Protein backbone atom coordinates (compact mmCIF):
# COMPACT_ATOMS: atom_id res chain seq x y z
CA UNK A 1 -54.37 -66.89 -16.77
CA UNK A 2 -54.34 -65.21 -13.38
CA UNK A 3 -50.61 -65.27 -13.23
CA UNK A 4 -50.47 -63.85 -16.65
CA UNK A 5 -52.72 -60.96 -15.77
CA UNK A 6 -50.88 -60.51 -11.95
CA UNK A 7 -47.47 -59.85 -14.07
CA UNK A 8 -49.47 -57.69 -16.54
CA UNK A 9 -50.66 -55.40 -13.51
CA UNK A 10 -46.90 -55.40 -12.22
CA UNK A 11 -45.60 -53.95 -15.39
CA UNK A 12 -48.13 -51.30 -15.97
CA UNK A 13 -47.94 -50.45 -12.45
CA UNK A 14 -43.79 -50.42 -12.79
CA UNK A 15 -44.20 -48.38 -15.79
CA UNK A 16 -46.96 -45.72 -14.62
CA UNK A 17 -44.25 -45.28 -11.57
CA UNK A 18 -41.17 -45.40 -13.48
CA UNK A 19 -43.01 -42.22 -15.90
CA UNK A 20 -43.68 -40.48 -12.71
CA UNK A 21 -39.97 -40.58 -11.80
CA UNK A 22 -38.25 -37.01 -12.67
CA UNK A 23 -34.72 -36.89 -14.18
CA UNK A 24 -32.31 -33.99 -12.67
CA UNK A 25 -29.45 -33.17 -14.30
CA UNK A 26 -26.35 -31.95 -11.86
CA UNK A 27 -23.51 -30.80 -13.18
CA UNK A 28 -20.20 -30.36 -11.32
CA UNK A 29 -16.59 -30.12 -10.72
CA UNK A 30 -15.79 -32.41 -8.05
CA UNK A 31 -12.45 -34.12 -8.62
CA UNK A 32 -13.95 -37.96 -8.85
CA UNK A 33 -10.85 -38.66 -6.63
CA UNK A 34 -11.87 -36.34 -3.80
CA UNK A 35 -13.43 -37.06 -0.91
CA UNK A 36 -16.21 -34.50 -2.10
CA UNK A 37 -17.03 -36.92 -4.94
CA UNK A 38 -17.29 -40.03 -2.57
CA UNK A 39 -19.53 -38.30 -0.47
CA UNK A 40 -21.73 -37.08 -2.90
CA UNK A 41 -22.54 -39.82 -5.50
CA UNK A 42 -22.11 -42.78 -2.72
CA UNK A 43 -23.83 -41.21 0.28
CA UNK A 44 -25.78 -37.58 -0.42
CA UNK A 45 -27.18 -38.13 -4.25
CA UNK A 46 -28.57 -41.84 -2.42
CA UNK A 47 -29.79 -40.45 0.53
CA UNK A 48 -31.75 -37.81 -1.53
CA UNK A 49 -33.52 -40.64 -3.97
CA UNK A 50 -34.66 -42.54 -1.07
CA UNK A 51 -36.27 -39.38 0.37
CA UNK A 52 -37.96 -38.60 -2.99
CA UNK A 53 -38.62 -41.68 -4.62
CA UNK A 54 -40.28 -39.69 -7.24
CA UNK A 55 -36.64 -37.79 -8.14
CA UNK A 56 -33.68 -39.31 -10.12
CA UNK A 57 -30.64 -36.88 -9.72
CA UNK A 58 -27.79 -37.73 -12.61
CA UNK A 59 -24.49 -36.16 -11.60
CA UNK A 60 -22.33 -35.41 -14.48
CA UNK A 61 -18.40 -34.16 -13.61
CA UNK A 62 -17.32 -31.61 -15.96
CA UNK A 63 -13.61 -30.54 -14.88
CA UNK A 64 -13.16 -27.47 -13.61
CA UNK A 65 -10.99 -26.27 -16.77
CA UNK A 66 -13.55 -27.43 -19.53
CA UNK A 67 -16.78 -26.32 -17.52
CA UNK A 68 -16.76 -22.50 -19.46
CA UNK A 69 -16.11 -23.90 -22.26
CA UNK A 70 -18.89 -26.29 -21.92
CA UNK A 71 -21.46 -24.01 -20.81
CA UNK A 72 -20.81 -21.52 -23.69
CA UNK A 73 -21.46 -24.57 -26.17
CA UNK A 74 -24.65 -25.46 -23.94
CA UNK A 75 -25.50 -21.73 -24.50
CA UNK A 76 -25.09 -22.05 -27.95
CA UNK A 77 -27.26 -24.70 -28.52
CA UNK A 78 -29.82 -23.69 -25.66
CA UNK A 79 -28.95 -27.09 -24.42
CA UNK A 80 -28.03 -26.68 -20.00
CA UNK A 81 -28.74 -29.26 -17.33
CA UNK A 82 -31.05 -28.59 -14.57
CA UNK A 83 -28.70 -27.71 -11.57
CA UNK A 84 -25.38 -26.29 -11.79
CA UNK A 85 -22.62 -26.28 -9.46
CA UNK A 86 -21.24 -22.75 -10.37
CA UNK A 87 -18.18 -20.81 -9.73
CA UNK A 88 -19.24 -17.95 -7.92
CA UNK A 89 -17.85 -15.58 -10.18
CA UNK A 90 -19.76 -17.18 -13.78
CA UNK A 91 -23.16 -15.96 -11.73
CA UNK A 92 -24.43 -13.25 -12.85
CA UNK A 93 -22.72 -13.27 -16.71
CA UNK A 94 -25.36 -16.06 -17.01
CA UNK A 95 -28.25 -14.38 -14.93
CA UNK A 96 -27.63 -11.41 -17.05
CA UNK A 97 -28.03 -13.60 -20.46
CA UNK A 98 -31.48 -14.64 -19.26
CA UNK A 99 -30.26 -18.27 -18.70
CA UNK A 100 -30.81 -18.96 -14.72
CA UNK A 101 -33.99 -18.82 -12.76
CA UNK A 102 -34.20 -16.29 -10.16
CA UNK A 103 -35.14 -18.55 -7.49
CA UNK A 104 -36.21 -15.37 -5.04
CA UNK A 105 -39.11 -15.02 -7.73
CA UNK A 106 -39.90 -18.67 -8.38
CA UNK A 107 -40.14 -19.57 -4.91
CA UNK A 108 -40.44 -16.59 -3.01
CA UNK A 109 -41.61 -18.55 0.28
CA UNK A 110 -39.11 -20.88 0.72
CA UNK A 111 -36.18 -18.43 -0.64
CA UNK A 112 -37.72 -16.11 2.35
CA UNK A 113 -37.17 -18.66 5.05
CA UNK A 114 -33.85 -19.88 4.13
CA UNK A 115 -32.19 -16.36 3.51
CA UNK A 116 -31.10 -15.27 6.44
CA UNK A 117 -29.44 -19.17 7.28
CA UNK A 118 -26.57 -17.96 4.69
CA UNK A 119 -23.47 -16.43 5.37
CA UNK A 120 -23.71 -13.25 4.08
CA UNK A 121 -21.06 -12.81 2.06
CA UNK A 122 -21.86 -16.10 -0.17
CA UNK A 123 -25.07 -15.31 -0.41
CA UNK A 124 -24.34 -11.95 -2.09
CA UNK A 125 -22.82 -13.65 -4.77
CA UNK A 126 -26.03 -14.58 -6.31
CA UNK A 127 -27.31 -11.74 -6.27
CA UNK A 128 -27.95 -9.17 -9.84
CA UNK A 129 -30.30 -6.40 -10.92
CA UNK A 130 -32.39 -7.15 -7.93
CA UNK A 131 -33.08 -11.05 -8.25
CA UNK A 132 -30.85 -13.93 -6.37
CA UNK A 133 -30.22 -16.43 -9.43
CA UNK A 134 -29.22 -19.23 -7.27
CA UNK A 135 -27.97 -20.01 -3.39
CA UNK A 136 -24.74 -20.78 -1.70
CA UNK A 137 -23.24 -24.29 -1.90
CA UNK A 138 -19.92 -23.95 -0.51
CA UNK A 139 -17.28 -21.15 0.18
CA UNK A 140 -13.62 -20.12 0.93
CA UNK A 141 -11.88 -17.49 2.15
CA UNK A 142 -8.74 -16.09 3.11
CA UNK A 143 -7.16 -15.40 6.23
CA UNK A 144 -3.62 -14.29 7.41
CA UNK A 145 -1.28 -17.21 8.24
CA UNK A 146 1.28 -16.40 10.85
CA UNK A 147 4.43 -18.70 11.69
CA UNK A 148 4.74 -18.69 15.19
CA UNK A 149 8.92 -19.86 15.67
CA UNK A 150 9.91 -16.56 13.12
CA UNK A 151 7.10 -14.23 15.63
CA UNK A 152 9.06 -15.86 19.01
CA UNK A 153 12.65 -15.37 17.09
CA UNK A 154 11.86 -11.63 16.96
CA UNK A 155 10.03 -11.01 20.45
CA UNK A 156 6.54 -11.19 19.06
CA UNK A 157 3.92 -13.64 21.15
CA UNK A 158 1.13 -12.89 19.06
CA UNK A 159 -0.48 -12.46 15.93
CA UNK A 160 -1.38 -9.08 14.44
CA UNK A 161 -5.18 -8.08 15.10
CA UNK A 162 -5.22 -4.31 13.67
CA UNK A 163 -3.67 -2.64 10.94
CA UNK A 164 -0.91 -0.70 13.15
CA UNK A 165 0.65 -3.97 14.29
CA UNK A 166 0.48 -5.72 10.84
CA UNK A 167 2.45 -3.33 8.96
CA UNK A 168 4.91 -2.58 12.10
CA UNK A 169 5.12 -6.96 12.34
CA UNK A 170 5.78 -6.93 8.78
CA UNK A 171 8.81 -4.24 9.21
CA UNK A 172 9.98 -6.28 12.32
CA UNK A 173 9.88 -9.24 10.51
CA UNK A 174 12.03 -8.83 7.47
CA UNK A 175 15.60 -9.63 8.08
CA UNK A 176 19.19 -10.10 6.67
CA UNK A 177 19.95 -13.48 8.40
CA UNK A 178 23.23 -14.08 7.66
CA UNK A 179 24.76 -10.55 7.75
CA UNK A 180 25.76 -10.62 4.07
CA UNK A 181 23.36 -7.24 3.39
CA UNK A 182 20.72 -9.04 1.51
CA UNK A 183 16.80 -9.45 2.96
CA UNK A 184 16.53 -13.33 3.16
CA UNK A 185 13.30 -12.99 5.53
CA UNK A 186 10.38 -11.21 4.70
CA UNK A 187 7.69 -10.09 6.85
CA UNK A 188 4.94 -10.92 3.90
CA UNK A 189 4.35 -12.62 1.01
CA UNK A 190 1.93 -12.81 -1.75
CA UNK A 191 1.05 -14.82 -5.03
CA UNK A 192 -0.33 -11.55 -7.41
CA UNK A 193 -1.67 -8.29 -7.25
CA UNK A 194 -5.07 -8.97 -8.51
CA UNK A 195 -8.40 -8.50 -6.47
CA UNK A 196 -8.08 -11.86 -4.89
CA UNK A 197 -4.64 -10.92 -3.12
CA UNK A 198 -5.74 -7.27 -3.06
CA UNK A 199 -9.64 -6.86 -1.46
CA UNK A 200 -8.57 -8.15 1.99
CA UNK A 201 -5.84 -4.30 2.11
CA UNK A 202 -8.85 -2.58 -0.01
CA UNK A 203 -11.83 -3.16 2.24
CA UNK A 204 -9.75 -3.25 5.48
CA UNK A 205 -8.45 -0.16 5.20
CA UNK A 206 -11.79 0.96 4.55
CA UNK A 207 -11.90 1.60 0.38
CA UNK A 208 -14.48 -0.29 -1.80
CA UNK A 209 -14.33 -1.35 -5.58
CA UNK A 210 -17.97 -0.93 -6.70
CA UNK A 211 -20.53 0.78 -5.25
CA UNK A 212 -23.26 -1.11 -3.35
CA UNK A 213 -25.24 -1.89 -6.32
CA UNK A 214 -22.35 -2.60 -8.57
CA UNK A 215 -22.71 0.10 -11.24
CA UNK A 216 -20.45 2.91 -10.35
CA UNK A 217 -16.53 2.82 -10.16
CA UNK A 218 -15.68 6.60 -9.97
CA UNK A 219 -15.13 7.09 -5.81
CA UNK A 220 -15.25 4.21 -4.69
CA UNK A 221 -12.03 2.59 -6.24
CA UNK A 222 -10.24 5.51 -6.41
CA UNK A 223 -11.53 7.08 -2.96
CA UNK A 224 -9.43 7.71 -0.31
CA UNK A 225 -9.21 4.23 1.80
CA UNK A 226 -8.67 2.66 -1.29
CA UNK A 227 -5.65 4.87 -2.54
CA UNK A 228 -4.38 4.40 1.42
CA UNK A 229 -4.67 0.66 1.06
CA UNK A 230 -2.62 0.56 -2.39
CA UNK A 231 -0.07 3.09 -1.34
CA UNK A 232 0.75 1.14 1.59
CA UNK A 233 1.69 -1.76 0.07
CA UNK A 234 3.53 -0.02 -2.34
CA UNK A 235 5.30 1.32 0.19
CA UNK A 236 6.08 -1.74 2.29
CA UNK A 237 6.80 -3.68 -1.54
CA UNK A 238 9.55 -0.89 -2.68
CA UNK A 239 10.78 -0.44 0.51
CA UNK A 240 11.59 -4.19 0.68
CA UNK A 241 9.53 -5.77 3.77
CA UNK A 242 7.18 -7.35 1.26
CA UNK A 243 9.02 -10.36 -0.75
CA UNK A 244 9.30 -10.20 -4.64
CA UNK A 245 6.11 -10.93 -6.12
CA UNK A 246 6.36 -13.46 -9.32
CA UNK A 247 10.36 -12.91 -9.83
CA UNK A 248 10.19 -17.49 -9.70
CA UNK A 249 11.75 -18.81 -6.68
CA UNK A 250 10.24 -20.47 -3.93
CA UNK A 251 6.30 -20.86 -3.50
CA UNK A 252 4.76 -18.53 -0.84
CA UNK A 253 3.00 -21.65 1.41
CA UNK A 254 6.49 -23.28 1.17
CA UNK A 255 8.41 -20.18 1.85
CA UNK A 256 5.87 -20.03 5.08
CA UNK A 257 6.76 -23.33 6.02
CA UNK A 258 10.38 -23.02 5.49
CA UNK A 259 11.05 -19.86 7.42
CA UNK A 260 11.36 -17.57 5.22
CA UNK A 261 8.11 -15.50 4.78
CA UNK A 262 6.42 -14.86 8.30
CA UNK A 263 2.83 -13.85 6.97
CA UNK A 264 1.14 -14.15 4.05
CA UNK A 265 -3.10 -14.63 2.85
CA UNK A 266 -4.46 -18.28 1.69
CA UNK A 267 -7.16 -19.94 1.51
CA UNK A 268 -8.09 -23.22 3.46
CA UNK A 269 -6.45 -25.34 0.97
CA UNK A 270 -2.97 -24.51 2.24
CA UNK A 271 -3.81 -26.87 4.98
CA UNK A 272 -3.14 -29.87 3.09
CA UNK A 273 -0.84 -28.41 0.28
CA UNK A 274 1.85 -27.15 3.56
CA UNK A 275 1.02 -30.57 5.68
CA UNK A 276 1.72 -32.71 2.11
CA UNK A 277 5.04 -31.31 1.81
CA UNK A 278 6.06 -30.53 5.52
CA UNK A 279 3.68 -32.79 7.79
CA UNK A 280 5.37 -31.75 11.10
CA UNK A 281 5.07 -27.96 9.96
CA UNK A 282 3.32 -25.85 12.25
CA UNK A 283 0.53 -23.92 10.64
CA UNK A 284 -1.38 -20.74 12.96
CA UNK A 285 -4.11 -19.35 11.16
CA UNK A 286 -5.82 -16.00 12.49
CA UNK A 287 -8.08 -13.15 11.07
CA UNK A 288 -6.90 -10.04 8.96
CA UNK A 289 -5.90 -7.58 11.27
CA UNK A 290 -8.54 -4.87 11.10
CA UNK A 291 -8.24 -1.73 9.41
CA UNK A 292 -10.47 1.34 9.35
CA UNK A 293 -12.91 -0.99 7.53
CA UNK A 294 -12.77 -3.73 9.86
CA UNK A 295 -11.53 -7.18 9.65
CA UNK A 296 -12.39 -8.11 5.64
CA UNK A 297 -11.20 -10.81 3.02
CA UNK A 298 -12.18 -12.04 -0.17
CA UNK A 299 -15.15 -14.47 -0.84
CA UNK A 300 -14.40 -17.62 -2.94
CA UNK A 301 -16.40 -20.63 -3.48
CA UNK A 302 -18.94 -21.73 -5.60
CA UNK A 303 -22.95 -21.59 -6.22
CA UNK A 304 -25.48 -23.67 -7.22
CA UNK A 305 -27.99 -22.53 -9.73
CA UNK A 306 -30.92 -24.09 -11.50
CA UNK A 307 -31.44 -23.21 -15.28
CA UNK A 308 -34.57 -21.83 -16.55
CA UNK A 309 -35.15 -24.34 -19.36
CA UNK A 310 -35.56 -26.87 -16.56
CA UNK A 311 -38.96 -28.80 -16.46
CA UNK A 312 -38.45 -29.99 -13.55
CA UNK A 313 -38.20 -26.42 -11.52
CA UNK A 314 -40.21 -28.14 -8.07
CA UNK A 315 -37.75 -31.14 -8.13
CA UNK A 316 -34.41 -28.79 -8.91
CA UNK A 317 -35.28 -26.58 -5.95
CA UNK A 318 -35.90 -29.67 -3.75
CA UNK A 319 -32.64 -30.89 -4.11
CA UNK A 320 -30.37 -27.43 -4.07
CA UNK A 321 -32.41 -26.97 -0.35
CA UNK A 322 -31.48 -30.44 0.60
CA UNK A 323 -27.54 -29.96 -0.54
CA UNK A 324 -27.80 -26.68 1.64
CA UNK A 325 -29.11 -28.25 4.50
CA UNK A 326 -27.31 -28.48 7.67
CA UNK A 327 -26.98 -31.80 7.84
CA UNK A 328 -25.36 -32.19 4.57
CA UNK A 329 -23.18 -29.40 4.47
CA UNK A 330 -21.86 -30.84 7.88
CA UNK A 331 -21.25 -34.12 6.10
CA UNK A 332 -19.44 -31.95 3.17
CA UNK A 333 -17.28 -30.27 6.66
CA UNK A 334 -15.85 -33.64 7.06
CA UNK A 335 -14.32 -34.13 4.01
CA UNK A 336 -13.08 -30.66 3.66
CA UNK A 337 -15.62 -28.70 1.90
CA UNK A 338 -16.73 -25.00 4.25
CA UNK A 339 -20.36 -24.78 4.71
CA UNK A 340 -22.41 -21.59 3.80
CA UNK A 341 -24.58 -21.54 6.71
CA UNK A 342 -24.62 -18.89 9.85
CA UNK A 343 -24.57 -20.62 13.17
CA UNK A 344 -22.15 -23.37 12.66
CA UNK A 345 -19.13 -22.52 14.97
CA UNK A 346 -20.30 -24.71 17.80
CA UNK A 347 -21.25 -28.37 15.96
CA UNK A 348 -18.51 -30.53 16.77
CA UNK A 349 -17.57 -30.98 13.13
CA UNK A 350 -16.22 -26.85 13.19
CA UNK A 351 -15.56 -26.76 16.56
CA UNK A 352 -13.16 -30.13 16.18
CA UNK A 353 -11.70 -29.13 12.93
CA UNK A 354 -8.05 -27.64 12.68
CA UNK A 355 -8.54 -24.13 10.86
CA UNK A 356 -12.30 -24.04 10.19
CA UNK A 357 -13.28 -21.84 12.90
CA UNK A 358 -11.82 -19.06 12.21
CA UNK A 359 -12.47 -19.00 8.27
CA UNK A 360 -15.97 -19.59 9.08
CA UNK A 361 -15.11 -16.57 11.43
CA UNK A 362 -13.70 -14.47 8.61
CA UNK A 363 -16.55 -15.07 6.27
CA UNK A 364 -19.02 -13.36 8.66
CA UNK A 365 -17.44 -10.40 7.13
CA UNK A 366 -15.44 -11.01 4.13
CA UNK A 367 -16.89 -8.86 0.87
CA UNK A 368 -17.65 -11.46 -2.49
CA UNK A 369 -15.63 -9.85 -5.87
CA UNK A 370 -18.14 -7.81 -7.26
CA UNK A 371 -21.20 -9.77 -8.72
CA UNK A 372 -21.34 -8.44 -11.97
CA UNK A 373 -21.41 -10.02 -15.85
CA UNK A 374 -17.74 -7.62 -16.78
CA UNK A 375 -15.96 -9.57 -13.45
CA UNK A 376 -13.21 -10.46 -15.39
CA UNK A 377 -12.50 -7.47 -17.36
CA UNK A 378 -12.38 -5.33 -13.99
CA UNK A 379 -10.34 -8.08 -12.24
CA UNK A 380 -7.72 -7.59 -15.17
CA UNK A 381 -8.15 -3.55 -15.18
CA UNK A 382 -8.08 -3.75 -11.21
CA UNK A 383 -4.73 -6.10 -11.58
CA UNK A 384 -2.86 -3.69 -13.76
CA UNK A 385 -3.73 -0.62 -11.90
CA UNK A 386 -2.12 -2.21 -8.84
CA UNK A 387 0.89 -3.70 -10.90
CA UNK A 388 1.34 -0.10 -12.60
CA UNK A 389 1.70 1.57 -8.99
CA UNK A 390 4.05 -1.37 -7.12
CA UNK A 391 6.55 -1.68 -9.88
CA UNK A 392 5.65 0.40 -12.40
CA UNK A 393 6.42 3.85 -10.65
CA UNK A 394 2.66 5.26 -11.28
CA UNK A 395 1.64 6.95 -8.08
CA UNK A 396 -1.29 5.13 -6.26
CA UNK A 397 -4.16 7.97 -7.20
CA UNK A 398 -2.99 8.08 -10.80
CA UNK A 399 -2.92 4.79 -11.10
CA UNK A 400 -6.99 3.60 -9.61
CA UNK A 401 -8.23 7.28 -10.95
CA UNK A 402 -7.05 5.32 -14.59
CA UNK A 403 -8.93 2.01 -13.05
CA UNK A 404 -11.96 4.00 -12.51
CA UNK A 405 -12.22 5.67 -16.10
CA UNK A 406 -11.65 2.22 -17.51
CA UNK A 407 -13.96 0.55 -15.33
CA UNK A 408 -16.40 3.17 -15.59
CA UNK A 409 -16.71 2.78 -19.35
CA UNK A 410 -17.21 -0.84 -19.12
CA UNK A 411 -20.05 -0.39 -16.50
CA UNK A 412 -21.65 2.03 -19.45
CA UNK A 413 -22.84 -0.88 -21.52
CA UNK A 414 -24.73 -2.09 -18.00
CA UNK A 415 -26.59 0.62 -17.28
């Protein structure tokens, strides 16, 4: 009889606990081959349960590919997880739908004392119509590769650091090897003309896309700096320093590696996609040389949001802190993923790592792609105005005066 009631007391008391125990959804993107994966559900998501035995996180991988799509079916059927890993640029679409919390609002004391910890620039990306709808997870960049044998070939010791020397490097650069009157070396090289290849000439040189609150177009993409910045490359493209952009041929990273183009932008995947193909390539990575606007790239990376219909709000916030804590987003440093955080550039983990530093040195300044719901129609509006003036003929004022009237009458239905 007394065992009988001893087991009863277990099971009510393993039940009572087990209804106390809150399910978090986390949706993601992690490759399940990656090392990010590993980390997380074998190591992180563990580490996390045992610190809040109360808290059950449930990762579910959603490839990158199929994630819209998913999340406009969730939308449709008001059905979303809890906490979203989010690409950076899907932000504020949702926020502006009503969907994520605005975690500056919900937990105004904590979201205080963890602000200023964020880089900047990734932090901006959560931010629309006054609220931030979510925090920084992790981040990417772009910075100028340089290949140091093609620089010594031509008497150069040194990467470019200003504006001046990168377009005069670029000229110095691009060569007809073999006499036969055709360029077979190009000073630069670039994938597209979009804003991803484009914002690092645009805000150096001092030009902007949006104004600081992301409703206005009209003189700030067609303002002076910016006009500068597209007629320059224009220039260098027609003129023939820049190589052919998508004419087929070979890839930009494995141009770089080959000898062919001495500069180009990437991000901090071309580490392992140069290394896969040529390990004993040399790759030198360095800021881009600063304009009238400074030293500025691109932000990339993703977010990580929590959805109002949570009801679990407490328990979603507890884990996004804990995934942007230091000591996790070092662990995420070791398998390749940047961290969001200020202050980083002396832990070992940077310090040690082969091209970290200085894209963790880049994002101190880089400027995120406009948070705002119409991204993607002023990417596409923004590409074309840029394609119109390199090969198209249009002169570079005509041509981002036409990007502002378009862009301008998209912003309308935001205002």
């Amino acid at each position: 009889m007394k065992k009988a009631f001893f087991l009863l007391v277990v099971v009510l008391i393993s039940t009572f606990m087990l209804a106390q125990v809150k399910e978090v959804i986390f949706w993601h993107s992690y490759s399940t081959t990656s090392g990010e994966y590993k980390l997380l559900t074998e190591e992180i998501i563990p580490e996390f349960e045992r610190e809040h035995s109360n808290i059950k996180i449930t990762e579910v991988q959603v490839p990158y590919d199929e994630m819209r799509r998913r999340l406009i079916v969730s939308t449709a059927a008001a059905q979303y997880p809890d906490v979203m890993r989010m690409d950076i640029i899907w932000v504020p679409q949702f926020a502006d739908i009503g969907v994520l919390l605005p975690v500056d609002e919900e937990f105004p004391k904590d979201f205080q004392q963890i602000k200023d910890d964020f880089l900047t620039g990734p932090l901006a990306t959560n931010y629309w119509k006054g609220h931030y709808y979510g925090v920084p997870l992790d981040t990417n960049t772009r910075v100028l590769l340089w290949n140091r044998e093609m620089f010594e070939e031509s008497g150069l010791t040194a990467p470019p650091t200003n504006m001046e020397e990168f377009i005069k490097y670029i000229k110095i650069l691009t060569k007809d090897t073999d006499g036969d009157g055709q360029i077979d070396q190009w000073g630069f090289a670039d994938t597209g003309f979009g804003p991803w290849n484009s914002m690092p000439w645009i805000y150096s040189f001092g030009g902007q896309i949006l104004d600081p609150t992301n409703s206005k177009a009209e003189g700030y993409i067609n303002a002076p700096e910016s006009v500068e910045a597209l007629k320059t490359f224009k220039d260098l493209y027609n003129q023939g320093y820049i190589a052919p952009i998508g004419g087929g041929g070979i890839g930009v990273l494995e141009g770089y590696a080959e000898g062919i183009y001495a500069m180009t932008f990437d991000g901090p995947w071309s580490w392992s996609i140069i290394k896969g193909q040529y390990p004993d390539s040399e790759i030198n990575y360095s800021l881009i040389p600063a304009g009238k606007g400074g030293s500025k790239s691109v932000v990339g990376g993703e977010d990580i949001v929590i959805f109002n219909s949570t009801k679990y709000k407490e328990e979603a916030w507890e884990f996004v802190k804990f995934l942007t804590s230091k000591d996790v987003q070092l662990k995420f440093a070791t398998v390749g993923q940047m961290p969001i955080l200020n202050g980083l550039l002396d832990e070992p983990e940077i310090k040690e790592h082969p091209f970290f530093p200085v894209y963790l040195k880049q994002l101190e300044t880089a400027v995120p792609r406009s948070p705002h719901p119409a991204w993607n129609e002023i990417n596409d509006i923004l590409d074309s105005a840029w394609q119109n003036a390199v090969i198209g003929g249009v002169e570079a004022q005509d041509a981002l005066d036409n990007a502002a009237y378009e862009i301008e009458e998209i912003l309308n239905d935001y205002r």
